[in-house]
Short mmCIF file of C-alpha atoms in Angstrom, two decimals:
data_model
loop_
_atom_site.label_atom_id
_atom_site.label_comp_id
_atom_site.label_asym_id
_atom_site.label_seq_id
_atom_site.Cartn_x
_atom_site.Cartn_y
_atom_site.Cartn_z
CA MET A 395 -92.06 -51.47 24.99
CA SER A 396 -91.37 -49.35 28.06
CA LYS A 397 -88.26 -49.79 30.12
CA SER A 398 -87.75 -48.75 33.72
CA LYS A 399 -85.11 -46.62 35.31
CA PHE A 400 -82.61 -48.47 37.50
CA PHE A 401 -84.02 -49.41 40.92
CA ARG A 402 -82.58 -51.32 43.89
CA VAL A 403 -83.40 -55.02 43.98
CA ALA A 404 -81.02 -56.32 46.66
CA THR A 405 -78.54 -55.27 49.32
CA GLU A 406 -75.74 -57.37 50.73
CA GLY A 407 -76.99 -59.32 53.71
CA ALA A 408 -79.25 -62.24 54.63
CA THR A 409 -81.34 -64.31 52.21
CA THR A 410 -84.63 -66.09 52.82
CA ASP A 411 -83.03 -69.45 53.63
CA GLY A 412 -80.42 -68.30 56.15
CA ARG A 413 -77.56 -67.92 53.69
CA ASN A 414 -75.81 -64.65 52.98
CA ILE A 415 -75.52 -62.54 49.83
CA ASP A 416 -72.17 -60.84 50.29
CA ARG A 417 -70.46 -57.95 48.53
CA ALA A 418 -68.50 -60.26 46.24
CA THR A 419 -71.70 -61.97 45.06
CA ILE A 420 -73.30 -58.66 44.10
CA GLU A 421 -70.12 -57.54 42.34
CA GLN A 422 -69.97 -60.80 40.38
CA ILE A 423 -73.63 -60.65 39.37
CA ALA A 424 -73.20 -57.07 38.16
CA ALA A 425 -70.12 -58.10 36.18
CA THR A 426 -71.46 -61.32 34.64
CA TYR A 427 -75.13 -60.63 33.91
CA ASN A 428 -75.83 -60.56 30.18
CA PRO A 429 -79.34 -61.09 28.75
CA LYS A 430 -77.78 -62.61 25.63
CA THR A 431 -76.12 -65.29 27.78
CA TYR A 432 -79.19 -65.99 29.93
CA GLY A 433 -82.01 -63.53 30.40
CA ALA A 434 -83.62 -63.31 33.83
CA ARG A 435 -87.39 -63.04 33.48
CA ILE A 436 -89.84 -61.51 35.96
CA TRP A 437 -92.14 -63.94 37.78
CA LEU A 438 -95.11 -63.49 40.09
CA GLU A 439 -93.99 -64.78 43.51
CA HIS A 440 -91.16 -66.65 41.71
CA ILE A 441 -93.71 -69.09 40.22
CA ARG A 442 -92.93 -70.07 36.64
CA GLY A 443 -96.14 -70.80 34.79
CA ILE A 444 -96.36 -73.01 31.72
CA LEU A 445 -99.25 -71.47 29.78
CA PRO A 446 -98.79 -68.04 28.14
CA ASP A 447 -102.19 -66.85 29.39
CA SER A 448 -101.61 -68.01 32.96
CA GLN A 449 -101.54 -65.56 35.87
CA PHE A 450 -98.05 -66.91 36.47
CA LYS A 451 -96.67 -66.12 33.02
CA ALA A 452 -93.54 -64.00 32.67
CA TYR A 453 -94.09 -60.31 33.36
CA GLY A 454 -91.03 -58.90 31.63
CA ASP A 455 -87.25 -59.15 31.50
CA VAL A 456 -84.22 -57.84 33.38
CA ILE A 457 -82.23 -56.02 30.69
CA ALA A 458 -79.35 -54.65 32.79
CA VAL A 459 -77.92 -54.61 36.32
CA LYS A 460 -75.30 -52.56 38.15
CA ALA A 461 -73.79 -52.38 41.66
CA GLU A 462 -73.64 -49.21 43.78
CA GLU A 463 -73.05 -48.43 47.44
CA VAL A 464 -76.03 -47.17 49.46
CA ASP A 465 -76.48 -45.77 52.95
CA THR A 466 -78.31 -48.06 55.38
CA ASP A 467 -79.03 -48.07 59.12
CA ASN A 468 -75.91 -50.24 59.48
CA GLY A 469 -73.64 -48.03 57.41
CA LYS A 470 -72.71 -48.25 53.74
CA LYS A 471 -73.53 -51.47 51.92
CA LEU A 472 -73.29 -52.62 48.33
CA ALA A 473 -76.62 -52.86 46.52
CA LEU A 474 -77.67 -54.33 43.20
CA PHE A 475 -79.77 -52.19 40.88
CA ALA A 476 -81.76 -53.52 37.92
CA GLN A 477 -83.36 -52.09 34.82
CA ILE A 478 -86.34 -54.01 33.50
CA GLU A 479 -88.53 -54.16 30.42
CA PRO A 480 -91.97 -54.90 31.91
CA THR A 481 -95.07 -56.16 30.17
CA PRO A 482 -98.16 -53.90 30.15
CA GLU A 483 -99.67 -56.23 32.77
CA LEU A 484 -96.82 -55.59 35.21
CA ILE A 485 -97.14 -51.83 34.72
CA ALA A 486 -100.85 -52.05 35.47
CA ILE A 487 -100.23 -54.23 38.54
CA ASN A 488 -97.66 -51.75 39.84
CA LYS A 489 -99.98 -48.78 39.28
CA ALA A 490 -102.63 -50.65 41.26
CA LYS A 491 -100.15 -50.79 44.19
CA GLN A 492 -99.77 -54.55 43.96
CA LYS A 493 -96.56 -56.62 44.00
CA LEU A 494 -94.45 -53.67 45.08
CA TYR A 495 -91.49 -55.72 46.31
CA THR A 496 -88.83 -57.62 44.38
CA SER A 497 -86.70 -60.62 45.24
CA LEU A 498 -83.76 -62.01 43.27
CA GLU A 499 -83.21 -65.65 42.39
CA ILE A 500 -79.49 -66.32 42.26
CA GLN A 501 -77.80 -69.46 40.99
CA PRO A 502 -74.49 -69.76 42.93
CA ASP A 503 -72.69 -71.91 40.34
CA PHE A 504 -74.06 -70.90 36.98
CA ALA A 505 -73.23 -73.21 34.06
CA ASP A 506 -70.29 -74.70 36.02
CA SER A 507 -68.61 -71.31 36.03
CA ALA A 508 -68.17 -71.27 39.84
CA GLN A 509 -69.73 -67.80 39.73
CA PRO A 510 -73.19 -66.60 40.85
CA TYR A 511 -75.67 -65.43 38.24
CA LEU A 512 -79.07 -63.76 38.26
CA VAL A 513 -81.60 -66.24 36.82
CA GLY A 514 -84.89 -64.63 37.86
CA LEU A 515 -86.64 -61.70 39.50
CA GLY A 516 -89.75 -62.23 41.59
CA VAL A 517 -92.40 -59.62 42.37
CA THR A 518 -94.26 -60.04 45.64
CA ASP A 519 -96.42 -58.31 48.24
CA SER A 520 -94.16 -59.40 51.11
CA PRO A 521 -92.03 -56.53 52.48
CA ALA A 522 -88.41 -57.06 53.46
CA SER A 523 -89.22 -57.53 57.17
CA LEU A 524 -91.58 -60.40 56.34
CA GLY A 525 -89.81 -61.66 53.25
CA THR A 526 -87.88 -64.40 55.03
CA GLU A 527 -91.00 -65.88 56.59
CA ALA A 528 -93.14 -65.60 53.47
CA LEU A 529 -90.64 -66.92 50.94
CA GLN A 530 -88.89 -69.66 52.89
CA PHE A 531 -91.47 -72.16 51.59
CA SER A 532 -90.52 -71.46 47.97
CA ALA A 533 -87.92 -74.20 47.37
CA SER A 534 -90.14 -75.88 44.76
CA ARG A 535 -90.21 -72.67 42.75
CA LYS A 536 -86.44 -72.61 42.23
CA LEU A 537 -84.76 -73.67 39.01
CA GLN A 538 -82.27 -75.56 41.17
CA SER A 539 -82.45 -76.49 44.84
CA THR A 540 -79.15 -74.70 45.47
CA ASN A 541 -80.51 -71.38 44.19
CA LEU A 542 -81.27 -68.70 46.74
CA PHE A 543 -83.91 -65.98 47.02
CA THR A 544 -82.97 -62.60 48.43
CA SER A 545 -85.22 -60.86 50.95
CA ALA A 546 -87.94 -58.84 49.25
CA VAL A 547 -87.14 -55.17 48.70
CA GLU A 548 -89.73 -52.44 48.14
CA VAL A 549 -89.36 -50.70 44.79
CA THR A 550 -90.85 -47.75 42.97
CA LEU A 551 -90.90 -48.34 39.25
CA GLU A 552 -90.29 -45.27 37.11
CA PHE A 553 -90.56 -45.56 33.36
CA ASP A 554 -89.06 -43.50 30.57
CA GLU A 555 -91.71 -41.24 29.04
CA PRO A 556 -92.59 -41.68 25.35
CA GLN A 557 -91.09 -39.04 23.09
CA GLY A 558 -94.54 -37.70 22.19
CA THR A 559 -95.38 -36.98 25.83
CA LYS A 560 -92.18 -34.97 26.20
CA LEU A 561 -93.13 -32.94 23.12
CA ALA A 562 -96.57 -32.07 24.51
CA ASP A 563 -95.06 -31.02 27.85
CA ALA A 564 -92.45 -28.90 26.07
CA VAL A 565 -95.18 -27.08 24.12
CA LYS A 566 -97.12 -26.38 27.34
CA ASN A 567 -93.99 -25.04 29.07
CA LEU A 568 -93.17 -22.81 26.12
CA LEU A 569 -96.67 -21.36 25.99
CA SER A 570 -96.68 -20.69 29.73
CA ARG A 571 -93.83 -18.22 29.28
CA PHE A 572 -96.07 -15.97 27.20
CA SER A 573 -99.29 -16.39 29.15
CA HIS A 574 -99.06 -13.13 31.12
CA LYS A 575 -101.38 -11.10 28.95
CA SER A 576 -104.49 -9.02 29.67
CA GLY A 577 -107.78 -8.11 28.00
CA THR A 578 -108.24 -9.00 24.36
CA ASP A 579 -104.66 -10.19 24.03
CA ALA A 580 -105.27 -12.69 26.82
CA ALA A 581 -108.37 -14.07 25.11
CA GLN A 582 -106.61 -14.34 21.77
CA PHE A 583 -103.62 -15.96 23.39
CA ALA A 584 -105.86 -18.48 25.17
CA ASP A 585 -107.37 -19.49 21.82
CA ILE A 586 -103.91 -19.84 20.26
CA SER A 587 -102.63 -21.78 23.26
CA GLU A 588 -105.55 -24.21 23.12
CA ALA A 589 -105.06 -24.73 19.38
CA VAL A 590 -101.31 -25.33 19.67
CA GLN A 591 -101.73 -27.77 22.56
CA GLU A 592 -104.38 -29.64 20.60
CA LEU A 593 -101.98 -29.76 17.65
CA ALA A 594 -99.26 -31.15 19.92
CA GLY A 595 -101.69 -33.81 21.05
CA HIS A 596 -102.37 -34.73 17.44
CA VAL A 597 -98.62 -34.99 16.81
CA VAL A 598 -98.34 -37.43 19.71
CA THR A 599 -101.23 -39.49 18.33
CA VAL A 600 -99.82 -39.46 14.79
CA ASN A 601 -96.42 -40.52 16.11
CA ASP A 602 -97.95 -43.47 17.96
CA ASN A 603 -100.15 -44.41 15.00
CA TYR A 604 -97.16 -44.20 12.65
CA ALA A 605 -95.18 -46.62 14.81
CA ASP A 606 -98.13 -49.02 14.94
CA THR A 607 -98.60 -48.74 11.17
CA LEU A 608 -94.94 -49.60 10.56
CA LYS A 609 -95.31 -52.69 12.73
CA ARG A 610 -98.44 -53.77 10.86
CA LEU A 611 -96.81 -53.18 7.47
CA ASP A 612 -93.79 -55.20 8.51
CA ALA A 613 -96.04 -58.05 9.64
CA ALA A 614 -98.02 -57.85 6.39
CA GLU A 615 -94.83 -57.96 4.29
CA LYS A 616 -93.63 -61.03 6.18
CA ALA A 617 -97.01 -62.73 5.72
CA GLN A 618 -97.02 -61.91 1.99
CA LYS A 619 -93.51 -63.31 1.55
CA ALA A 620 -94.48 -66.47 3.42
CA THR A 621 -97.50 -66.90 1.12
CA GLN A 622 -95.35 -66.37 -1.99
CA ASP A 623 -92.83 -68.94 -0.73
CA GLU A 624 -95.63 -71.45 -0.08
CA LEU A 625 -97.08 -70.91 -3.59
CA ALA A 626 -93.66 -71.32 -5.18
CA SER A 627 -93.07 -74.53 -3.22
CA PHE A 628 -96.52 -75.85 -4.17
CA LYS A 629 -95.93 -75.09 -7.87
CA ALA A 630 -92.59 -76.88 -7.78
CA GLN A 631 -94.23 -79.94 -6.21
CA MET A 632 -97.01 -79.96 -8.81
CA ASP A 633 -94.51 -79.70 -11.68
CA GLU A 634 -92.61 -82.72 -10.35
CA ALA A 635 -95.69 -84.82 -9.53
CA PRO A 636 -96.47 -87.93 -11.72
CA GLY A 637 -98.81 -87.18 -14.61
CA ASN A 638 -97.71 -83.60 -14.76
CA GLY A 639 -94.98 -84.13 -17.34
CA PRO A 640 -94.44 -81.95 -20.39
CA ARG A 641 -97.67 -81.30 -22.23
CA ARG A 642 -98.11 -82.02 -25.97
CA PRO A 643 -97.47 -78.90 -28.00
CA ALA A 644 -100.60 -77.20 -29.20
CA ALA A 645 -101.62 -78.27 -32.71
CA THR A 646 -100.90 -75.68 -35.33
CA GLY A 647 -103.49 -77.17 -37.77
CA ASN A 648 -104.01 -75.97 -41.31
CA ASP A 649 -105.06 -72.61 -42.56
CA GLY A 650 -108.56 -73.08 -41.25
CA ALA A 651 -110.08 -74.57 -44.42
CA VAL A 652 -112.46 -77.50 -43.91
CA GLN A 653 -111.57 -80.57 -46.00
CA THR A 654 -114.06 -83.24 -46.99
CA GLU A 655 -113.70 -86.66 -48.67
CA PHE A 656 -114.78 -87.11 -52.29
#
């Protein structure tokens, strides 16, 4: 699954309900956030759906956060940056120029720790200047009534390129260094270049197919083991069931000769 580069999700300042997210809050969130403790998921307009095929299902996870100072119109301020692992649906939505803004959901007193914690990330179409007005009606969407939503911030999601794509680009760059030929050499070089680039494309495809095959094999092995375990359990139950006691030994009989009465 793809993961994004770090992008800004909040800056110290006002929230959608009139409260304030200060420098200390951002510092504490950056210090305490751990997906293994509680993973913040990505929600459409902060709405948590119930069904897995709902439009309001989760669209990925926040896998890391960090705090850095940024320059703003009002001087330097502390900002929170996040790295996410989006679902393919979120990537497609983002490429379609939809839900380009993010808003944090922060729980001020997480698990009675007296410290704020990031419990969710919303994606929205409301820009920061309209975020307060658009999101102030979202109290019912919060995990707890005391949670706060930050003003929506515009983001540009950039994703790490698959290794195969980097290989293909590297081949193209290498070939471009030797492309300054003329006449017959140029024609021959063009043929070689096309063949090598096609080969690189096949390598990318094989790499992807290999990864998919490994996943399918792993799933098949797990399914086979589950079937074997079920058969073993069924056999044990049948052996212990009434009427399935030890069977009479097979008769050895005589030497095969037929005896009659006289």
